[in-house]
PDB file of C-alpha atoms in Angstrom:
ATOM      1  CA  MET A  17      97.913  86.917 153.536  1.00  0.00           C
ATOM      2  CA  GLY A  18      94.875  88.344 151.851  1.00  0.00           C
ATOM      3  CA  ASP A  19      93.703  90.972 149.386  1.00  0.00           C
ATOM      4  CA  LEU A  20      93.504  94.176 151.436  1.00  0.00           C
ATOM      5  CA  SER A  21      93.539  96.588 148.501  1.00  0.00           C
ATOM      6  CA  GLY A  22      90.984  94.977 146.174  1.00  0.00           C
ATOM      7  CA  ASP A  23      93.514  94.393 143.383  1.00  0.00           C
ATOM      8  CA  GLU A  24      93.211  90.576 143.559  1.00  0.00           C
ATOM      9  CA  ARG A  25      96.836  90.308 144.756  1.00  0.00           C
ATOM     10  CA  PRO A  26      97.499  89.154 148.325  1.00  0.00           C
ATOM     11  CA  GLU A  27      99.119  91.534 150.763  1.00  0.00           C
ATOM     12  CA  ILE A  28     101.186  90.122 153.636  1.00  0.00           C
ATOM     13  CA  VAL A  29     100.483  91.169 157.245  1.00  0.00           C
ATOM     14  CA  VAL A  30     103.061  90.253 159.902  1.00  0.00           C
ATOM     15  CA  PRO A  31     103.867  91.149 163.527  1.00  0.00           C
ATOM     16  CA  SER A  32     107.337  92.054 164.712  1.00  0.00           C
ATOM     17  CA  TYR A  33     109.091  92.243 168.056  1.00  0.00           C
ATOM     18  CA  ASP A  34     109.301  96.036 167.849  1.00  0.00           C
ATOM     19  CA  GLY A  35     105.592  96.254 168.741  1.00  0.00           C
ATOM     20  CA  LEU A  36     104.288  96.827 165.205  1.00  0.00           C
ATOM     21  CA  MET A  37     101.935  94.887 162.940  1.00  0.00           C
ATOM     22  CA  ARG A  38     102.910  95.680 159.341  1.00  0.00           C
ATOM     23  CA  ALA A  39     101.236  95.164 155.968  1.00  0.00           C
ATOM     24  CA  TYR A  40     103.305  94.734 152.815  1.00  0.00           C
ATOM     25  CA  SER A  41     102.331  94.772 149.154  1.00  0.00           C
ATOM     26  CA  PRO A  42     103.116  91.699 147.029  1.00  0.00           C
ATOM     27  CA  ASP A  43     106.141  93.693 145.822  1.00  0.00           C
ATOM     28  CA  GLY A  44     107.472  94.114 149.376  1.00  0.00           C
ATOM     29  CA  GLU A  45     106.520  97.775 149.886  1.00  0.00           C
ATOM     30  CA  GLU A  46     105.359  98.589 153.424  1.00  0.00           C
ATOM     31  CA  LEU A  47     101.753  99.790 153.197  1.00  0.00           C
ATOM     32  CA  TRP A  48     101.076 100.545 156.858  1.00  0.00           C
ATOM     33  CA  ALA A  49     102.174  99.788 160.395  1.00  0.00           C
ATOM     34  CA  TYR A  50      99.997  99.597 163.511  1.00  0.00           C
ATOM     35  CA  GLU A  51     101.606  99.979 166.951  1.00  0.00           C
ATOM     36  CA  PHE A  52     100.054  97.310 169.181  1.00  0.00           C
ATOM     37  CA  ASN A  53     102.324  97.720 172.195  1.00  0.00           C
ATOM     38  CA  GLY A  54     102.351 101.473 172.838  1.00  0.00           C
ATOM     39  CA  PRO A  55     105.104 102.651 175.168  1.00  0.00           C
ATOM     40  CA  MET A  56     107.165  99.503 175.682  1.00  0.00           C
ATOM     41  CA  SER A  57     107.265  99.341 179.482  1.00  0.00           C
ATOM     42  CA  SER A  58     107.100  95.541 179.296  1.00  0.00           C
ATOM     43  CA  PHE A  59     106.900  93.016 176.489  1.00  0.00           C
ATOM     44  CA  VAL A  60     103.653  92.561 174.571  1.00  0.00           C
ATOM     45  CA  GLY A  61     103.749  90.236 171.563  1.00  0.00           C
ATOM     46  CA  ALA A  62     101.273  89.601 168.768  1.00  0.00           C
ATOM     47  CA  SER A  63      99.891  86.540 167.026  1.00  0.00           C
ATOM     48  CA  GLY A  64      99.872  86.183 163.300  1.00  0.00           C
ATOM     49  CA  ALA A  65      97.152  88.113 161.514  1.00  0.00           C
ATOM     50  CA  VAL A  66      93.929  86.758 160.025  1.00  0.00           C
ATOM     51  CA  ILE A  67      92.173  88.584 157.197  1.00  0.00           C
ATOM     52  CA  ALA A  68      88.377  88.294 156.917  1.00  0.00           C
ATOM     53  CA  ASP A  69      85.418  90.452 155.895  1.00  0.00           C
ATOM     54  CA  LEU A  70      83.692  90.442 159.272  1.00  0.00           C
ATOM     55  CA  ASN A  71      80.687  92.599 158.419  1.00  0.00           C
ATOM     56  CA  GLY A  72      80.109  91.531 154.809  1.00  0.00           C
ATOM     57  CA  ASP A  73      80.745  94.988 153.347  1.00  0.00           C
ATOM     58  CA  GLY A  74      83.290  93.735 150.801  1.00  0.00           C
ATOM     59  CA  SER A  75      86.262  95.255 152.620  1.00  0.00           C
ATOM     60  CA  PRO A  76      88.380  92.892 154.719  1.00  0.00           C
ATOM     61  CA  GLU A  77      89.427  93.451 158.302  1.00  0.00           C
ATOM     62  CA  VAL A  78      92.711  92.366 159.912  1.00  0.00           C
ATOM     63  CA  LEU A  79      92.421  90.505 163.236  1.00  0.00           C
ATOM     64  CA  PHE A  80      95.124  89.466 165.658  1.00  0.00           C
ATOM     65  CA  THR A  81      95.628  88.891 169.354  1.00  0.00           C
ATOM     66  CA  THR A  82      98.281  90.123 171.723  1.00  0.00           C
ATOM     67  CA  TYR A  83      99.901  88.383 174.658  1.00  0.00           C
ATOM     68  CA  ALA A  84     101.954  89.554 177.612  1.00  0.00           C
ATOM     69  CA  MET A  85     103.932  88.314 180.574  1.00  0.00           C
ATOM     70  CA  ALA A  86     101.517  90.069 182.958  1.00  0.00           C
ATOM     71  CA  ASP A  87      97.743  89.705 183.175  1.00  0.00           C
ATOM     72  CA  ASP A  88      95.291  92.246 181.764  1.00  0.00           C
ATOM     73  CA  ARG A  89      97.474  93.675 178.994  1.00  0.00           C
ATOM     74  CA  SER A  90      96.201  91.536 176.112  1.00  0.00           C
ATOM     75  CA  HIS A  91      93.663  92.287 173.387  1.00  0.00           C
ATOM     76  CA  LEU A  92      91.845  91.111 170.299  1.00  0.00           C
ATOM     77  CA  ILE A  93      92.647  93.864 167.817  1.00  0.00           C
ATOM     78  CA  ILE A  94      90.645  94.483 164.647  1.00  0.00           C
ATOM     79  CA  LEU A  95      92.019  96.847 162.013  1.00  0.00           C
ATOM     80  CA  GLY A  96      90.542  98.113 158.771  1.00  0.00           C
ATOM     81  CA  ALA A  97      92.189  97.139 155.480  1.00  0.00           C
ATOM     82  CA  GLY A  98      94.236 100.361 155.638  1.00  0.00           C
ATOM     83  CA  GLY A  99      95.533  99.662 159.156  1.00  0.00           C
ATOM     84  CA  ALA A 100      93.174 101.940 161.110  1.00  0.00           C
ATOM     85  CA  LEU A 101      92.045 100.655 164.505  1.00  0.00           C
ATOM     86  CA  LEU A 102      88.398  99.521 164.488  1.00  0.00           C
ATOM     87  CA  GLN A 103      88.210  97.556 167.763  1.00  0.00           C
ATOM     88  CA  LYS A 104      90.533  96.775 170.669  1.00  0.00           C
ATOM     89  CA  VAL A 105      88.839  94.253 172.950  1.00  0.00           C
ATOM     90  CA  PRO A 106      90.496  93.059 176.183  1.00  0.00           C
ATOM     91  CA  ILE A 107      91.008  89.298 176.344  1.00  0.00           C
ATOM     92  CA  ALA A 108      91.537  87.257 179.479  1.00  0.00           C
ATOM     93  CA  LEU A 109      94.712  87.033 181.493  1.00  0.00           C
ATOM     94  CA  ARG A 110      97.934  86.830 179.451  1.00  0.00           C
ATOM     95  CA  GLY A 111      96.144  86.706 176.093  1.00  0.00           C
ATOM     96  CA  SER A 112      96.795  84.447 173.124  1.00  0.00           C
ATOM     97  CA  MET A 113      99.856  83.630 171.054  1.00  0.00           C
ATOM     98  CA  SER A 114      97.710  81.867 168.437  1.00  0.00           C
ATOM     99  CA  PRO A 115      95.995  83.712 165.596  1.00  0.00           C
ATOM    100  CA  PRO A 116      92.220  83.944 166.012  1.00  0.00           C
ATOM    101  CA  THR A 117      90.087  81.619 163.924  1.00  0.00           C
ATOM    102  CA  VAL A 118      87.114  83.071 162.049  1.00  0.00           C
ATOM    103  CA  GLY A 119      84.173  80.994 160.865  1.00  0.00           C
ATOM    104  CA  ASP A 120      80.556  80.109 161.537  1.00  0.00           C
ATOM    105  CA  VAL A 121      81.220  77.844 164.530  1.00  0.00           C
ATOM    106  CA  ASP A 122      77.598  77.221 165.532  1.00  0.00           C
ATOM    107  CA  GLY A 123      75.931  77.207 162.094  1.00  0.00           C
ATOM    108  CA  ASP A 124      73.761  80.278 162.725  1.00  0.00           C
ATOM    109  CA  GLY A 125      74.886  82.104 159.566  1.00  0.00           C
ATOM    110  CA  GLN A 126      76.997  84.654 161.462  1.00  0.00           C
ATOM    111  CA  LEU A 127      80.753  84.662 161.727  1.00  0.00           C
ATOM    112  CA  ASP A 128      82.348  83.836 165.056  1.00  0.00           C
ATOM    113  CA  ILE A 129      85.821  84.647 166.360  1.00  0.00           C
ATOM    114  CA  LEU A 130      87.498  81.879 168.342  1.00  0.00           C
ATOM    115  CA  ILE A 131      90.563  82.570 170.488  1.00  0.00           C
ATOM    116  CA  SER A 132      92.694  79.962 172.237  1.00  0.00           C
ATOM    117  CA  LEU A 133      94.168  81.559 175.364  1.00  0.00           C
ATOM    118  CA  LYS A 134      97.563  81.023 176.992  1.00  0.00           C
ATOM    119  CA  ASP A 135      95.812  80.465 180.341  1.00  0.00           C
ATOM    120  CA  THR A 136      92.678  78.720 181.550  1.00  0.00           C
ATOM    121  CA  LEU A 137      89.878  80.903 182.866  1.00  0.00           C
ATOM    122  CA  GLY A 138      89.556  78.967 186.126  1.00  0.00           C
ATOM    123  CA  ALA A 139      86.593  77.113 187.607  1.00  0.00           C
ATOM    124  CA  GLY A 140      86.898  74.512 184.846  1.00  0.00           C
ATOM    125  CA  LEU A 141      86.152  77.068 182.124  1.00  0.00           C
ATOM    126  CA  GLY A 142      89.101  76.127 179.903  1.00  0.00           C
ATOM    127  CA  GLY A 143      91.124  78.551 177.859  1.00  0.00           C
ATOM    128  CA  VAL A 144      88.954  79.473 174.876  1.00  0.00           C
ATOM    129  CA  GLN A 145      86.930  82.606 174.149  1.00  0.00           C
ATOM    130  CA  LEU A 146      84.271  82.775 171.428  1.00  0.00           C
ATOM    131  CA  TRP A 147      82.506  85.859 170.037  1.00  0.00           C
ATOM    132  CA  THR A 148      79.725  86.141 167.478  1.00  0.00           C
ATOM    133  CA  VAL A 149      80.162  88.963 164.984  1.00  0.00           C
ATOM    134  CA  PRO A 150      76.768  90.705 164.638  1.00  0.00           C
ATOM    135  CA  GLY A 151      75.793  91.436 161.054  1.00  0.00           C
ATOM    136  CA  ALA A 152      78.464  89.256 159.478  1.00  0.00           C
ATOM    137  CA  GLY A 153      77.601  87.951 156.057  1.00  0.00           C
ATOM    138  CA  THR A 154      77.970  84.324 155.058  1.00  0.00           C
ATOM    139  CA  GLY A 155      80.834  83.035 152.980  1.00  0.00           C
ATOM    140  CA  CYS A 156      83.065  86.064 153.534  1.00  0.00           C
ATOM    141  CA  VAL A 157      86.068  84.435 155.205  1.00  0.00           C
ATOM    142  CA  LEU A 158      89.182  84.987 153.129  1.00  0.00           C
ATOM    143  CA  TRP A 159      91.702  83.040 155.218  1.00  0.00           C
ATOM    144  CA  SER A 160      89.969  81.459 158.153  1.00  0.00           C
ATOM    145  CA  THR A 161      92.929  80.617 160.360  1.00  0.00           C
ATOM    146  CA  GLY A 162      96.437  81.859 160.793  1.00  0.00           C
ATOM    147  CA  ARG A 163      97.906  78.926 158.898  1.00  0.00           C
ATOM    148  CA  GLY A 164      95.270  78.570 156.177  1.00  0.00           C
ATOM    149  CA  ASN A 165      93.323  75.472 157.171  1.00  0.00           C
ATOM    150  CA  PRO A 166      92.482  73.283 160.177  1.00  0.00           C
ATOM    151  CA  ALA A 167      95.676  71.246 159.668  1.00  0.00           C
ATOM    152  CA  ARG A 168      97.633  74.547 159.742  1.00  0.00           C
ATOM    153  CA  THR A 169      99.763  73.599 156.720  1.00  0.00           C
ATOM    154  CA  GLY A 170      99.861  77.119 155.284  1.00  0.00           C
ATOM    155  CA  ARG A 171      97.762  76.194 152.247  1.00  0.00           C
ATOM    156  CA  ALA A 172      94.166  77.181 151.587  1.00  0.00           C
ATOM    157  CA  GLN A 173      91.937  74.146 151.075  1.00  0.00           C
TER     158      GLN A 173
END
């Protein structure tokens, strides 16, 4: 949930098993749908969405990950507030079922995107990927994790 339209009312962004990520107004009207799976030759699912202003321009972006049964079909997807694709970045192996977390992980003043993967990367590398978002402003996270806070209770702290 987050204010995608600038009207100070939270829109709801949710994935579905038909391969679409959809945004709804607070009144339940579908605003847009983004097809994350393409031609459904095999199952690709999506995490919950996270809404954050990644570049500090005052307009939020929608981030989510995809996951698959087969390797090399998964992505970190970043959409504009209107549902247009901004970035589609491959993520390792079978991807991530968990929503990305956005925050300044290392205290350098730039936002980072943290993804917990379904699989380890091998060679003792664990199953986490971390990206720094160049040019991100400070204090622009609207809803920093898929469930609202580190305890994942669904409530903003």
